[in-house]
Short mmCIF file of C-alpha atoms in Angstrom, two decimals:
data_model
loop_
_atom_site.label_atom_id
_atom_site.label_comp_id
_atom_site.label_asym_id
_atom_site.label_seq_id
_atom_site.Cartn_x
_atom_site.Cartn_y
_atom_site.Cartn_z
CA MET G 235 -27.65 -198.69 262.11
CA ALA G 236 -24.79 -200.84 260.94
CA ARG G 237 -22.55 -202.15 263.70
CA LYS G 238 -18.94 -200.70 263.95
CA ASN G 239 -17.43 -203.11 266.76
CA TYR G 240 -17.58 -206.93 266.13
CA SER G 241 -16.55 -209.39 268.63
CA GLU G 242 -13.99 -212.14 267.82
CA GLN G 243 -16.87 -214.40 268.12
CA PHE G 244 -19.02 -212.73 265.55
CA ARG G 245 -15.84 -212.67 263.13
CA ARG G 246 -15.14 -216.60 263.74
CA GLN G 247 -18.90 -217.23 262.62
CA ALA G 248 -18.84 -214.85 259.78
CA VAL G 249 -15.76 -216.80 258.39
CA ASP G 250 -17.35 -220.15 259.17
CA LEU G 251 -20.60 -219.29 257.32
CA TYR G 252 -18.62 -218.12 254.12
CA GLN G 253 -16.67 -221.26 254.30
CA SER G 254 -19.40 -223.73 255.03
CA THR G 255 -22.08 -222.33 252.66
CA PRO G 256 -22.22 -223.90 249.36
CA GLY G 257 -21.17 -221.69 246.32
CA ALA G 258 -21.18 -218.58 248.78
CA THR G 259 -19.17 -215.72 247.63
CA LEU G 260 -17.48 -212.91 249.83
CA ARG G 261 -19.52 -210.33 248.32
CA GLY G 262 -23.04 -212.21 249.06
CA ILE G 263 -22.24 -213.23 252.77
CA ALA G 264 -20.68 -209.73 253.53
CA ALA G 265 -24.06 -208.16 252.21
CA ASP G 266 -26.13 -210.86 254.22
CA LEU G 267 -24.12 -209.56 257.25
CA GLY G 268 -23.89 -206.06 256.60
CA VAL G 269 -20.14 -205.65 256.19
CA GLU G 270 -17.72 -204.53 253.91
CA ARG G 271 -16.32 -207.35 251.56
CA ALA G 272 -12.89 -206.26 252.27
CA THR G 273 -13.38 -206.58 256.05
CA LEU G 274 -15.02 -210.04 255.47
CA GLU G 275 -11.98 -211.04 253.33
CA ARG G 276 -9.77 -209.78 256.21
CA TRP G 277 -11.55 -211.85 258.56
CA VAL G 278 -11.01 -214.91 256.22
CA ASP G 279 -7.23 -214.34 256.10
CA LEU G 280 -7.21 -213.98 259.95
CA TYR G 281 -9.46 -217.03 261.08
CA GLY G 282 -9.87 -219.08 258.08
CA THR G 283 -9.20 -222.74 257.74
CA GLY G 284 -8.06 -222.78 254.07
CA LYS G 285 -11.17 -224.98 253.26
CA LYS G 286 -14.28 -223.95 251.18
CA THR G 287 -17.46 -225.50 250.30
CA THR G 288 -18.04 -225.43 246.67
CA ALA G 289 -21.34 -225.46 245.06
CA ASP G 290 -21.99 -229.14 244.95
CA GLY G 291 -21.26 -229.58 248.52
CA ALA G 292 -17.53 -230.68 248.10
CA THR G 293 -14.77 -229.50 250.25
CA VAL G 294 -11.91 -227.97 248.72
CA SER G 295 -8.74 -225.94 249.53
CA SER G 296 -9.23 -222.17 249.08
CA PRO G 297 -7.39 -220.86 246.08
CA SER G 298 -4.12 -218.60 247.07
CA ARG G 299 -4.72 -215.10 246.87
CA PRO G 300 -2.62 -213.05 244.33
CA GLY G 301 0.98 -212.22 245.40
CA ARG G 302 1.20 -215.26 247.92
CA ARG G 303 3.68 -217.48 246.27
CA GLU G 304 5.57 -220.23 248.55
CA THR G 305 9.00 -221.67 247.14
CA PRO G 306 8.93 -225.43 248.14
CA ALA G 307 11.72 -226.81 250.22
CA GLY G 308 15.00 -227.48 248.05
CA ALA G 309 13.49 -226.06 244.92
CA ASP G 310 16.05 -224.22 242.65
CA PRO G 311 16.04 -220.33 242.90
CA GLU G 312 14.03 -218.84 239.94
CA SER G 313 16.12 -217.37 236.94
CA PRO G 314 16.29 -213.82 236.16
CA GLU G 315 14.45 -214.63 232.90
CA ALA G 316 11.78 -216.67 234.29
CA ARG G 317 11.12 -214.15 237.26
CA ILE G 318 10.95 -211.41 234.46
CA ALA G 319 8.18 -213.31 232.56
CA ARG G 320 6.42 -214.39 235.85
CA LEU G 321 6.41 -210.61 236.88
CA GLU G 322 5.21 -209.69 233.38
CA ALA G 323 2.49 -212.28 233.54
CA GLU G 324 1.44 -211.16 236.89
CA ASN G 325 1.52 -207.59 235.58
CA ALA G 326 -0.62 -208.25 232.86
CA GLN G 327 -3.08 -210.02 235.02
CA LEU G 328 -3.32 -207.38 237.43
CA ARG G 329 -3.98 -204.58 234.58
CA ALA G 330 -6.92 -207.06 233.20
CA GLU G 331 -8.06 -207.08 236.89
CA GLN G 332 -8.12 -203.56 237.50
CA ALA G 333 -9.98 -202.98 234.13
CA ARG G 334 -12.35 -205.55 235.42
CA LEU G 335 -12.91 -203.85 238.41
CA THR G 336 -13.21 -200.47 236.86
CA THR G 337 -15.90 -201.56 234.52
CA GLU G 338 -17.75 -203.26 237.31
CA ARG G 339 -17.48 -200.39 239.51
CA GLU G 340 -18.89 -198.14 236.57
CA ILE G 341 -21.64 -200.60 236.19
CA LEU G 342 -22.87 -200.65 239.64
CA ARG G 343 -22.43 -196.96 240.14
CA GLN G 344 -25.15 -196.57 237.26
CA ALA G 345 -27.18 -199.30 239.04
CA ALA G 346 -27.30 -197.64 242.21
CA LYS G 347 -30.05 -195.19 241.50
CA TYR G 348 -32.44 -198.09 240.30
CA PHE G 349 -32.48 -199.52 243.92
CA GLY G 350 -33.74 -196.54 245.77
CA ARG G 351 -37.34 -197.65 246.43
CA GLY G 352 -39.78 -200.20 245.05
CA ASP G 353 -39.42 -203.49 243.89
CA GLU G 354 -35.45 -204.28 244.20
CA LEU G 355 -36.00 -207.19 241.81
CA VAL G 356 -37.91 -205.58 239.18
CA ASN G 357 -35.40 -202.37 239.50
CA ARG G 358 -32.62 -204.91 238.88
CA PHE G 359 -34.16 -206.23 235.54
CA GLN G 360 -35.05 -202.66 234.27
CA PHE G 361 -31.35 -201.77 234.95
CA VAL G 362 -30.15 -204.80 232.82
CA ALA G 363 -32.87 -203.76 230.20
CA ASP G 364 -31.61 -199.99 229.90
CA HIS G 365 -27.86 -201.01 229.92
CA SER G 366 -27.46 -203.88 227.83
CA THR G 367 -25.69 -204.10 224.49
CA THR G 368 -29.47 -204.96 223.05
CA SER G 369 -31.40 -202.06 224.77
CA GLY G 370 -30.17 -199.49 222.03
CA ALA G 371 -29.94 -196.77 224.48
CA GLY G 372 -28.40 -193.83 222.29
CA SER G 373 -24.74 -193.50 222.38
CA ARG G 374 -24.37 -194.96 225.88
CA PRO G 375 -21.90 -197.78 226.10
CA GLY G 376 -23.83 -201.12 226.46
CA TRP G 377 -22.74 -204.36 228.35
CA SER G 378 -23.64 -207.90 227.66
CA VAL G 379 -26.82 -209.34 229.39
CA LYS G 380 -24.82 -211.98 230.89
CA ARG G 381 -22.46 -209.72 232.62
CA LEU G 382 -24.91 -207.40 233.90
CA CYS G 383 -26.97 -210.28 235.45
CA GLU G 384 -24.12 -211.46 237.16
CA LEU G 385 -23.10 -208.26 238.66
CA VAL G 386 -26.58 -207.39 240.06
CA GLU G 387 -26.94 -211.15 240.93
CA ILE G 388 -30.34 -212.26 238.81
CA GLU G 389 -30.57 -215.28 236.73
CA ARG G 390 -30.66 -214.39 232.91
CA SER G 391 -33.44 -216.85 232.45
CA SER G 392 -35.43 -214.73 235.01
CA TYR G 393 -34.50 -211.56 233.44
CA TYR G 394 -35.37 -212.76 229.67
CA ALA G 395 -38.80 -214.03 231.28
CA TRP G 396 -39.51 -210.68 232.70
CA LEU G 397 -38.40 -209.08 229.26
CA LYS G 398 -40.86 -211.51 227.35
CA ALA G 399 -43.73 -210.83 229.89
CA ALA G 400 -43.32 -206.76 229.23
CA PRO G 401 -46.38 -206.44 226.91
CA ALA G 402 -48.90 -208.35 229.57
CA ARG G 403 -47.61 -206.17 232.33
CA ALA G 404 -48.10 -202.92 230.44
CA GLU G 405 -51.77 -204.05 229.39
CA ARG G 406 -52.33 -205.05 233.15
CA ALA G 407 -50.77 -201.68 234.41
CA ALA G 408 -53.37 -199.87 231.87
CA ALA G 409 -56.28 -201.87 233.20
CA ASP G 410 -55.32 -201.38 236.94
CA ALA G 411 -55.19 -197.40 236.25
CA GLN G 412 -58.52 -197.54 234.83
CA LEU G 413 -59.77 -199.67 237.85
CA ALA G 414 -58.05 -197.01 240.29
CA MET G 415 -59.88 -194.25 238.65
CA ARG G 416 -63.19 -196.37 239.44
CA ILE G 417 -62.20 -197.25 242.70
CA ARG G 418 -61.22 -193.51 243.55
CA ALA G 419 -64.84 -192.34 242.31
CA VAL G 420 -66.52 -194.82 244.64
CA HIS G 421 -64.17 -194.02 247.60
CA ASP G 422 -64.58 -190.20 247.25
CA GLU G 423 -68.32 -190.71 247.95
CA ASP G 424 -67.48 -192.33 251.29
CA THR G 425 -64.03 -192.44 252.46
CA THR G 426 -64.52 -194.71 255.28
CA GLN G 427 -65.09 -197.49 252.79
CA GLY G 428 -62.30 -200.33 252.65
CA ALA G 429 -61.48 -202.95 250.10
CA PRO G 430 -64.51 -205.05 250.91
CA ARG G 431 -67.10 -202.51 250.48
CA ILE G 432 -65.62 -201.03 247.46
CA THR G 433 -65.46 -204.28 245.81
CA ALA G 434 -69.02 -204.84 246.62
CA GLU G 435 -70.06 -201.31 245.32
CA LEU G 436 -68.05 -201.95 241.92
CA ASN G 437 -69.67 -205.50 241.40
CA ASP G 438 -73.13 -204.61 242.31
CA GLY G 439 -75.17 -204.84 238.95
CA ALA G 440 -71.67 -205.53 236.87
CA ASP G 441 -71.65 -207.89 234.21
CA ALA G 442 -69.75 -211.19 234.56
CA GLY G 443 -66.92 -210.02 232.45
CA GLU G 444 -66.52 -206.69 234.51
CA ARG G 445 -66.52 -207.94 238.00
CA VAL G 446 -63.51 -207.70 239.82
CA ASN G 447 -61.85 -209.62 242.83
CA HIS G 448 -61.41 -208.06 246.17
CA LYS G 449 -57.86 -209.06 246.29
CA ARG G 450 -57.15 -207.20 243.17
CA VAL G 451 -59.04 -204.16 244.52
CA ALA G 452 -56.88 -204.13 247.66
CA ARG G 453 -53.78 -204.46 245.49
CA VAL G 454 -54.68 -201.37 243.39
CA MET G 455 -55.96 -199.56 246.43
CA ARG G 456 -52.26 -200.05 248.32
CA LYS G 457 -50.68 -199.02 245.16
CA HIS G 458 -52.56 -195.75 244.71
CA GLY G 459 -52.77 -194.75 248.60
CA ILE G 460 -56.57 -195.48 248.86
CA ALA G 461 -57.61 -196.73 252.31
CA GLY G 462 -60.87 -196.78 254.30
CA TYR G 463 -61.03 -195.76 257.96
CA ARG G 464 -59.71 -197.98 260.33
CA ARG G 465 -60.42 -197.54 264.10
CA ARG G 466 -57.43 -198.41 266.34
CA ARG G 467 -58.08 -201.28 268.60
CA LYS G 468 -58.28 -200.23 272.29
CA VAL G 469 -55.55 -201.69 274.42
CA ARG G 470 -56.46 -203.32 277.33
CA THR G 471 -53.85 -203.51 280.01
CA THR G 472 -53.58 -205.93 282.78
CA ILE G 473 -53.20 -204.97 286.52
CA PRO G 474 -51.87 -207.92 288.18
CA GLU G 475 -51.66 -208.29 291.94
CA PRO G 476 -48.92 -206.31 293.61
CA ALA G 477 -47.52 -209.51 295.42
CA ASP G 478 -47.13 -211.24 291.83
CA GLN G 479 -45.41 -208.25 290.19
CA LYS G 480 -41.97 -207.14 291.38
CA VAL G 481 -41.11 -204.75 288.36
CA PRO G 482 -43.77 -202.72 286.92
CA ASP G 483 -45.42 -202.97 283.64
CA LEU G 484 -44.03 -199.70 281.65
CA LEU G 485 -45.05 -200.67 278.14
CA LYS G 486 -48.66 -201.85 278.48
CA ARG G 487 -48.64 -203.60 275.43
CA ASP G 488 -47.43 -200.57 273.65
CA PHE G 489 -44.72 -202.03 271.41
CA THR G 490 -43.89 -198.78 269.79
CA ALA G 491 -41.01 -195.91 270.19
CA ALA G 492 -40.64 -192.38 268.96
CA THR G 493 -36.89 -192.94 268.38
CA PRO G 494 -34.35 -195.80 268.35
CA ASN G 495 -32.63 -196.76 271.48
CA GLN G 496 -35.55 -195.92 273.65
CA ARG G 497 -37.31 -199.22 274.25
CA TYR G 498 -36.56 -202.77 274.02
CA VAL G 499 -38.13 -206.20 274.37
CA GLY G 500 -36.79 -209.48 275.02
CA ASP G 501 -37.20 -213.11 275.40
CA ILE G 502 -35.70 -216.47 275.52
CA THR G 503 -36.74 -219.16 272.92
CA TYR G 504 -35.56 -222.88 272.34
CA LEU G 505 -33.99 -223.97 269.36
CA PRO G 506 -34.92 -227.85 268.95
CA LEU G 507 -31.86 -229.91 267.85
CA ALA G 508 -32.37 -233.66 266.14
CA ASP G 509 -31.03 -235.53 269.18
CA GLY G 510 -33.52 -234.18 271.40
CA ASN G 511 -31.51 -231.51 273.02
CA ASN G 512 -32.04 -227.83 272.52
CA LEU G 513 -30.10 -224.89 272.17
CA TYR G 514 -31.50 -221.24 273.42
CA LEU G 515 -31.51 -217.73 271.90
CA ALA G 516 -31.98 -214.57 274.07
CA THR G 517 -32.91 -211.33 272.19
CA VAL G 518 -32.87 -207.44 272.70
CA ILE G 519 -35.33 -206.13 270.21
CA ASP G 520 -35.67 -202.16 269.54
CA CYS G 521 -39.38 -201.31 269.42
CA TYR G 522 -38.79 -198.41 267.34
CA SER G 523 -37.30 -200.21 264.10
CA ARG G 524 -37.67 -203.85 265.28
CA GLN G 525 -33.74 -203.82 265.04
CA LEU G 526 -32.40 -206.90 266.66
CA ALA G 527 -29.99 -205.11 268.78
CA GLY G 528 -28.50 -207.74 270.70
CA TRP G 529 -28.80 -211.64 270.91
CA ALA G 530 -26.93 -214.58 272.23
CA VAL G 531 -27.12 -218.33 271.56
CA ALA G 532 -25.99 -221.11 274.40
CA GLY G 533 -26.76 -224.52 275.53
CA HIS G 534 -28.27 -223.45 278.75
CA MET G 535 -30.98 -220.91 280.34
CA ARG G 536 -28.83 -219.33 282.88
CA THR G 537 -28.68 -215.73 283.58
CA GLU G 538 -25.48 -215.35 281.77
CA LEU G 539 -27.39 -216.08 278.27
CA VAL G 540 -29.51 -213.10 278.88
CA GLU G 541 -26.81 -211.18 280.20
CA ASP G 542 -24.71 -211.42 276.91
CA ALA G 543 -27.50 -210.73 274.81
CA LEU G 544 -27.99 -207.18 276.78
CA LYS G 545 -24.29 -206.51 276.69
CA ALA G 546 -24.23 -207.35 272.91
CA ALA G 547 -26.87 -204.81 272.40
CA GLU G 548 -24.91 -202.31 274.62
CA LEU G 549 -21.91 -202.74 272.16
CA THR G 550 -24.13 -202.61 269.11
CA ARG G 551 -25.78 -199.14 270.37
CA GLY G 552 -22.81 -197.83 272.37
CA SER G 553 -24.84 -197.01 275.39
CA LEU G 554 -28.23 -198.28 276.81
CA ALA G 555 -28.74 -195.42 279.37
CA GLY G 556 -32.00 -194.40 279.89
CA ALA G 557 -33.44 -197.28 277.73
CA VAL G 558 -36.50 -199.32 278.92
CA PHE G 559 -36.08 -203.34 278.51
CA HIS G 560 -39.23 -205.32 278.80
CA SER G 561 -39.52 -208.86 279.29
CA ASP G 562 -41.58 -211.73 280.93
CA HIS G 563 -41.15 -213.07 284.38
CA GLY G 564 -38.50 -215.64 283.80
CA SER G 565 -36.39 -216.64 286.55
CA VAL G 566 -33.24 -215.30 284.66
CA TYR G 567 -34.90 -211.87 283.92
CA THR G 568 -36.02 -211.51 287.87
CA SER G 569 -32.54 -212.44 289.06
CA LYS G 570 -30.16 -210.23 291.20
CA ASP G 571 -27.39 -210.35 288.71
CA TYR G 572 -29.55 -209.34 285.93
CA ALA G 573 -31.07 -206.47 287.89
CA ASN G 574 -27.45 -205.38 288.58
CA LEU G 575 -26.35 -205.50 285.15
CA CYS G 576 -29.22 -203.28 283.92
CA ASN G 577 -28.52 -200.90 286.76
CA ALA G 578 -24.88 -200.74 285.49
CA LEU G 579 -25.84 -200.09 282.18
CA GLY G 580 -28.59 -197.59 283.07
CA VAL G 581 -31.64 -199.91 281.95
CA THR G 582 -34.85 -199.62 283.32
CA GLN G 583 -36.64 -202.88 283.77
CA SER G 584 -40.43 -203.70 282.75
CA MET G 585 -42.13 -207.03 283.09
CA GLY G 586 -45.47 -207.99 281.72
CA ALA G 587 -47.95 -210.16 283.51
CA VAL G 588 -47.28 -213.62 284.82
CA GLY G 589 -48.44 -216.08 282.25
CA THR G 590 -49.74 -213.80 279.66
CA SER G 591 -47.90 -213.82 276.38
CA ASP G 592 -49.84 -210.86 274.86
CA ASP G 593 -47.71 -208.65 277.32
CA ASN G 594 -44.48 -209.64 275.22
CA SER G 595 -46.24 -210.40 271.73
CA LEU G 596 -43.52 -208.46 269.91
CA ALA G 597 -40.76 -210.66 271.13
CA GLU G 598 -42.94 -213.80 270.72
CA SER G 599 -43.57 -212.78 266.88
CA PHE G 600 -40.00 -212.35 266.41
CA ASN G 601 -39.20 -216.00 267.81
CA ALA G 602 -42.01 -217.39 265.51
CA THR G 603 -40.99 -215.55 262.44
CA LEU G 604 -37.43 -217.01 263.17
CA LYS G 605 -38.43 -220.67 263.24
CA ARG G 606 -40.64 -220.23 260.36
CA GLU G 607 -38.52 -219.01 258.04
CA VAL G 608 -35.38 -220.98 258.94
CA LEU G 609 -36.72 -224.37 259.63
CA GLN G 610 -39.53 -223.84 256.80
CA GLY G 611 -41.34 -226.80 258.20
CA LYS G 612 -38.98 -228.76 259.65
CA ASN G 613 -39.15 -229.86 263.24
CA SER G 614 -35.61 -229.37 264.17
CA TRP G 615 -32.04 -228.81 263.32
CA PRO G 616 -29.87 -231.67 262.22
CA ASP G 617 -26.96 -230.58 265.02
CA GLU G 618 -25.83 -227.80 266.85
CA ALA G 619 -23.21 -226.47 264.48
CA THR G 620 -25.85 -226.11 261.73
CA CYS G 621 -28.37 -224.74 264.04
CA ARG G 622 -25.75 -221.89 265.21
CA ARG G 623 -24.69 -221.27 261.77
CA ASP G 624 -28.33 -220.88 260.40
CA VAL G 625 -29.18 -218.60 263.17
CA PHE G 626 -26.40 -216.63 262.95
CA ARG G 627 -27.16 -215.87 259.34
CA TRP G 628 -30.85 -215.42 259.73
CA VAL G 629 -30.49 -212.84 262.75
CA THR G 630 -27.80 -210.74 261.09
CA ARG G 631 -29.71 -210.70 257.65
CA TYR G 632 -32.58 -209.71 259.57
CA ASN G 633 -30.91 -206.55 260.53
CA THR G 634 -29.25 -205.93 257.17
CA ARG G 635 -31.52 -207.15 254.39
CA ARG G 636 -34.80 -208.53 255.66
CA ARG G 637 -37.69 -206.17 254.67
CA HIS G 638 -40.01 -205.56 257.50
CA SER G 639 -43.68 -204.18 257.01
CA TRP G 640 -43.21 -202.29 260.24
CA CYS G 641 -40.41 -200.43 258.70
CA ARG G 642 -42.13 -199.67 255.33
CA TYR G 643 -40.70 -202.63 253.73
CA HIS G 644 -37.01 -201.43 254.69
CA SER G 645 -34.71 -203.28 256.51
CA SER G 646 -34.46 -202.02 260.15
CA ASN G 647 -30.91 -200.64 259.51
CA THR G 648 -32.14 -198.93 256.74
CA TYR G 649 -35.04 -197.42 258.53
CA GLU G 650 -33.07 -196.30 261.72
CA THR G 651 -30.87 -194.04 259.17
CA LEU G 652 -33.59 -191.70 259.13
CA TYR G 653 -32.85 -190.84 262.61
CA PRO G 654 -28.72 -191.07 262.98
CA ALA G 655 -28.61 -188.39 265.73
CA THR G 656 -30.76 -190.01 268.29
CA LEU G 657 -28.15 -192.87 268.61
CA PRO G 658 -25.11 -192.29 270.86
CA SER G 659 -21.60 -192.70 269.20
CA ALA G 660 -19.55 -195.73 270.24
CA ALA G 661 -16.74 -195.17 272.72
#
């Protein structure tokens, strides 16, 4: 579920991300952050520095928006003829801009139905193929491939490569359909069989040219909804000594929830900097959709860090009353101040066993994913500002754009739209 209230810090970070990202556009950054383009544009007007980073890394002054003209000190007043000519030119420019926006709106309206499900990138290619001037789609007016590719944000070279490979894709699709029939025949005989056993059955006695790879079998089975029986692994709970457990473990390693805003997990992870120092990230993650409901970054590990993360979650959700928050036995989570905040927000605390990371594996997995996808093999961030900016962009995109296997390869925000009535309205 998209946030409705944004703190001043969030707005300033969004503006900084737009101005510092080489070649970034308002539309692209707004989509990553899950906000409207007009909203981000207002924030840029309010908090922006007037500087923008170009695609080659240079910093230039941001162009003035239409209608904002300043008269230099001491300049002569504009003559009536010059003013009429200027207004007519501006009027023509606005009409052209209106026509362009109308056309783009019509293109994107028709493109929307292509992005409902499946492979989004392939859907964009297909939309361009169906609506370009070279498609020959009856009496429907077509647009240039260049314009369509710009609007749906794909490279023309990638589109033409996809178009060139269409015959090969059709041939592979036909071969996969035939393989799916063979797989289903084997699977119907014993529905407990998975990809490895079915592959062995298909290859048993087959000629070299007819043998199939187990990865291909698994892919076709996934595509056609064929699956073997999987026994769920039994959850083994840990029973700690009463003296070591001040707060009970209410999750018992069951990181699922029937609805949003019911169960949360959280943790603190360090963000290494090149100078040897660290920043620290505290998280509050919804077990239902894996949405990062609240987070905070600081240069310390004091209780205020985890308090800020929980308060951010409360702002996102509108209310946390009745929710359970699960963590490890870190000193900040066992502090009296944090317990008081949980009581004030109506949150029930839960903690796993001391020294057992599996009792909070969902939060641990989130931390590992963040560092893997943002650092991409690097050991640290070059400086604090870059670290904050990269983390801000990733954790925001994590909710709005990043597809999660748990959410059936939807983003967590999209996944939660299936249950909008379960979330309380923000005050």
